[in-house]
Coordinates of C-alpha atoms in Angstrom, one line a residue:
M1 CA -68.1 -57.4 -87.2
G2 CA -65.7 -57.6 -84.4
K3 CA -62.0 -56.8 -84.4
E4 CA -61.1 -58.7 -87.5
W5 CA -61.7 -55.7 -89.8
E6 CA -60.1 -53.1 -87.5
R7 CA -56.8 -52.9 -89.2
R8 CA -55.1 -50.3 -91.3
Q9 CA -56.9 -49.1 -94.4
A10 CA -56.4 -46.2 -96.7
L11 CA -60.1 -45.4 -96.1
R12 CA -62.8 -46.9 -93.8
V13 CA -66.3 -45.7 -94.6
L14 CA -68.8 -46.9 -92.0
G15 CA -71.7 -44.5 -92.3
N16 CA -74.6 -44.5 -94.7
K17 CA -75.2 -42.5 -97.9
S18 CA -71.6 -41.4 -98.4
A19 CA -70.7 -40.2 -101.9
L20 CA -67.1 -40.1 -103.1
Y21 CA -66.2 -38.5 -106.4
N22 CA -62.8 -38.3 -108.2
C23 CA -61.0 -39.9 -105.2
R24 CA -57.7 -41.8 -105.5
L25 CA -57.4 -44.5 -102.9
I26 CA -53.9 -45.9 -102.8
G27 CA -53.0 -48.9 -100.7
F28 CA -51.7 -52.4 -100.6
Q29 CA -53.9 -54.9 -98.8
D30 CA -57.3 -53.8 -97.5
T31 CA -57.3 -50.4 -99.3
L32 CA -61.0 -49.6 -98.8
C33 CA -63.2 -50.9 -95.9
D34 CA -66.7 -50.4 -97.3
M35 CA -69.2 -51.0 -94.5
G36 CA -72.4 -49.0 -95.4
N37 CA -74.5 -47.7 -98.3
H38 CA -72.2 -45.7 -100.6
F39 CA -71.8 -44.3 -104.1
L40 CA -68.3 -43.9 -105.7
K41 CA -67.9 -42.3 -109.1
D42 CA -64.9 -41.6 -111.2
C43 CA -62.5 -42.9 -108.6
Y44 CA -59.3 -44.8 -108.7
I45 CA -58.7 -47.6 -106.2
E46 CA -55.4 -49.5 -106.0
G47 CA -54.3 -52.6 -104.1
T48 CA -53.4 -56.2 -104.0
V49 CA -55.4 -58.6 -101.7
D50 CA -59.0 -57.9 -100.6
F51 CA -58.4 -54.2 -101.4
I52 CA -62.2 -53.6 -101.4
F53 CA -63.7 -55.4 -98.4
G54 CA -66.6 -55.3 -95.9
S55 CA -70.3 -55.6 -95.7
G56 CA -71.3 -52.6 -97.7
K57 CA -74.1 -52.0 -100.2
S58 CA -72.3 -49.8 -102.7
L59 CA -72.3 -48.7 -106.3
Y60 CA -69.0 -48.1 -108.0
L61 CA -69.6 -46.2 -111.2
N62 CA -66.9 -45.4 -113.8
T63 CA -64.2 -46.4 -111.3
E64 CA -60.8 -47.8 -112.1
L65 CA -59.6 -50.8 -110.0
H66 CA -55.8 -51.0 -110.4
V67 CA -54.2 -54.2 -109.2
L68 CA -50.6 -54.4 -108.0
D69 CA -48.8 -57.7 -108.7
N70 CA -48.3 -59.6 -105.5
G71 CA -48.5 -63.2 -106.7
I72 CA -52.2 -64.1 -106.3
T73 CA -54.3 -61.0 -106.0
I74 CA -58.0 -60.6 -105.1
I75 CA -60.1 -57.4 -105.7
T76 CA -63.0 -57.9 -103.3
A77 CA -63.8 -59.7 -100.0
Q78 CA -67.5 -59.1 -99.5
A79 CA -69.0 -60.0 -96.1
R80 CA -72.6 -61.0 -96.6
N81 CA -73.8 -63.6 -94.2
S82 CA -76.9 -64.8 -95.9
A83 CA -78.8 -64.5 -99.2
S84 CA -81.5 -62.5 -97.4
E85 CA -79.2 -59.7 -96.5
D86 CA -79.6 -56.6 -98.8
I87 CA -75.9 -55.8 -99.3
G88 CA -73.3 -56.2 -102.0
Y89 CA -71.0 -54.4 -104.3
S90 CA -71.9 -53.3 -107.9
F91 CA -69.2 -52.2 -110.3
V92 CA -70.8 -50.6 -113.4
H93 CA -68.9 -49.1 -116.3
C94 CA -65.6 -49.7 -114.5
K95 CA -62.3 -50.9 -115.7
I96 CA -59.8 -53.3 -114.1
T97 CA -56.2 -52.5 -114.9
G98 CA -52.8 -53.5 -113.4
I99 CA -49.8 -55.7 -113.6
G100 CA -49.6 -59.4 -113.4
S101 CA -52.1 -62.0 -114.6
N102 CA -53.3 -63.9 -111.6
T103 CA -56.0 -61.6 -110.2
Y104 CA -59.4 -62.9 -109.0
L105 CA -62.5 -60.8 -109.0
G106 CA -63.4 -61.7 -105.4
R107 CA -63.5 -64.2 -102.6
A108 CA -66.0 -64.9 -99.9
W109 CA -65.3 -63.3 -96.6
R110 CA -68.6 -64.6 -95.2
T111 CA -71.0 -67.3 -96.5
S112 CA -73.0 -65.5 -99.2
P113 CA -71.0 -62.7 -100.9
M114 CA -72.6 -60.6 -103.6
V115 CA -70.5 -58.7 -106.1
V116 CA -71.6 -57.8 -109.6
Y117 CA -69.4 -56.5 -112.4
A118 CA -71.6 -55.0 -115.2
Y119 CA -70.2 -53.4 -118.4
T120 CA -66.7 -53.5 -116.8
K121 CA -63.6 -53.8 -119.0
M122 CA -61.3 -56.4 -117.6
F123 CA -57.7 -56.5 -118.9
E124 CA -55.1 -59.3 -118.9
V125 CA -54.5 -58.8 -115.2
I126 CA -57.7 -61.0 -114.5
N127 CA -57.2 -64.7 -114.2
P128 CA -59.4 -66.4 -116.9
A129 CA -61.2 -68.4 -114.1
G130 CA -62.5 -65.1 -112.7

């Protein structure tokens, strides 16, 4: 991925098959760099812009995504290069909380990002456009 992702994060997970339970990840921009195959359950992740980013293939289960108001905020920046790559983020039975009302669910870091929000409660912090 080059040097562009080598900046400060609260946590950078590069290996495969990591599991995080009951973790609190507190940051601002680029809170979690997710670059492998991971499982996160019952976690709390806080940030503003691209606070979950990278080219991971991860399942987030029962995790709270808390957005800090910073004007326009974006939860994910997923880095999939093509539709044939088997990577992406799945948020299942999660909730999105925070302050403000101009948060977007994600943006493309590469050409074919894949992010799924299933059975996730989204509060007023999410911009209606998604």
